């Protein structure tokens, strides 16, 4: 009865404790199946996976852990960025292509470089012998022997577990049991020494940030020295040749950005205008009118600027609004004088004569139908025949009655 109550208390204690945040690194050679493994764990289809360029970040919840997995690219040119993530990792998942026997030596060298790093040594490592479904894949014992895994683990004091698996056979709840078993082993070993690993991660992260800041300062100092040396050489050359020494350009850091919020510019102009009006001396009436005109113009400009700012803000929110322009004395339009009368309309110029003038097409002259212009023999009694200028055949036309 006492043991039952103790177990219940321990269970309640574990249930109430907050989720632990863990960062894992998934590394390995290119085409080893890292991204497919991450997708399978995440619950996505691992088929048709594109090569990872750089890295990809995946967040998932595994039991009492909030796990962040950094899937790092495995190409030769990308492996140099692995060391930038060692400081914040709690454990490492190294994926091996067990079917690629020709690159097993390259895999061994990459694994030795990872485990020998001072920020990885001592942390738990999970080795996934992927692609066991393909023909000619190496068995677990052969992989341990070819990678010299025992020697690497003992030299760097890393807890290690190897699991033969296949990432493309399932995903989600149907993911390969070996992958699930290896991930649970890795998180369990991290949980046993979670406080110590967390303290080490924080320390390594702070040191890495300090080194990055130092490198940044040293790089800026090198750039400054190179720039000063180049300017000194240019001045010496200009003095030898007798040329004028060009003025030094202002530092980019001290240059004020020309892009400022429109509200700040308007408020600054208003403050300047108020300050100027406060300190101006008394003036005559004519000058007062001119000042009023200037004030009206300034007021128009401020209202126009405010309208522009409102239109810009409305455009950012996806709404189109038009600002109404208020007419002031500067925008007044004088009416037309009636006394002047309408302007005389000018006669249009004659059309040009030349080769571009279109020719006028004329119809052929038609002859009347009377007997006055008919020449030749008299027409028969039944009627006379006449040729129509617009037809290709003859037809009968009755004679017109005599007047």
Short mmCIF file of N, CA and C in Angstrom, two decimals, residues 13-22 60-67 90 191 194 198:
data_model
loop_
_atom_site.label_atom_id
_atom_site.label_comp_id
_atom_site.label_asym_id
_atom_site.label_seq_id
_atom_site.Cartn_x
_atom_site.Cartn_y
_atom_site.Cartn_z
N UNK A 13 3.90 14.01 -9.67
CA UNK A 13 5.00 14.96 -9.75
C UNK A 13 5.50 15.08 -11.18
N UNK A 14 5.64 13.95 -11.87
CA UNK A 14 6.10 14.01 -13.25
C UNK A 14 5.06 14.65 -14.16
N UNK A 15 3.77 14.46 -13.84
CA UNK A 15 2.70 15.00 -14.67
C UNK A 15 2.62 16.52 -14.54
N UNK A 16 2.92 17.05 -13.36
CA UNK A 16 2.83 18.49 -13.13
C UNK A 16 4.08 19.25 -13.56
N UNK A 17 5.20 18.59 -13.72
CA UNK A 17 6.42 19.32 -14.07
C UNK A 17 6.32 19.86 -15.49
N UNK A 18 6.86 21.03 -15.76
CA UNK A 18 6.74 21.65 -17.09
C UNK A 18 7.53 20.89 -18.15
N UNK A 19 7.14 21.14 -19.40
CA UNK A 19 7.83 20.48 -20.51
C UNK A 19 9.25 21.01 -20.65
N UNK A 20 10.17 20.14 -20.95
CA UNK A 20 11.57 20.50 -21.10
C UNK A 20 11.90 20.76 -22.56
N UNK A 21 12.61 21.85 -22.79
CA UNK A 21 12.99 22.22 -24.15
C UNK A 21 14.35 21.62 -24.48
N UNK A 22 14.40 20.92 -25.59
CA UNK A 22 15.60 20.20 -26.01
C UNK A 22 15.88 20.52 -27.47
N UNK A 60 8.63 19.97 -32.64
CA UNK A 60 7.63 18.95 -32.36
C UNK A 60 7.65 18.63 -30.87
N UNK A 61 6.59 17.97 -30.40
CA UNK A 61 6.47 17.59 -29.00
C UNK A 61 6.54 16.09 -28.89
N UNK A 62 7.45 15.64 -28.06
CA UNK A 62 7.67 14.21 -27.87
C UNK A 62 7.61 13.91 -26.37
N UNK A 63 6.45 13.43 -25.93
CA UNK A 63 6.29 13.16 -24.51
C UNK A 63 6.31 14.45 -23.71
N UNK A 64 7.23 14.53 -22.74
CA UNK A 64 7.37 15.72 -21.90
C UNK A 64 8.43 16.68 -22.43
N UNK A 65 8.81 16.51 -23.68
CA UNK A 65 9.86 17.33 -24.26
C UNK A 65 9.31 18.14 -25.43
N UNK A 66 9.72 19.39 -25.50
CA UNK A 66 9.50 20.23 -26.67
C UNK A 66 10.80 20.22 -27.47
N UNK A 67 10.81 19.43 -28.52
CA UNK A 67 12.04 19.13 -29.25
C UNK A 67 12.15 20.05 -30.46
N UNK A 90 21.65 19.44 -27.33
CA UNK A 90 21.62 18.53 -26.19
C UNK A 90 22.03 17.11 -26.59
N UNK A 191 17.24 13.31 -20.36
CA UNK A 191 16.46 13.61 -19.16
C UNK A 191 17.21 13.23 -17.89
N UNK A 194 19.65 16.22 -17.37
CA UNK A 194 19.14 17.40 -18.05
C UNK A 194 19.73 18.69 -17.48
N UNK A 198 21.96 21.26 -19.60
CA UNK A 198 21.43 22.62 -19.79
C UNK A 198 22.46 23.67 -19.37
#
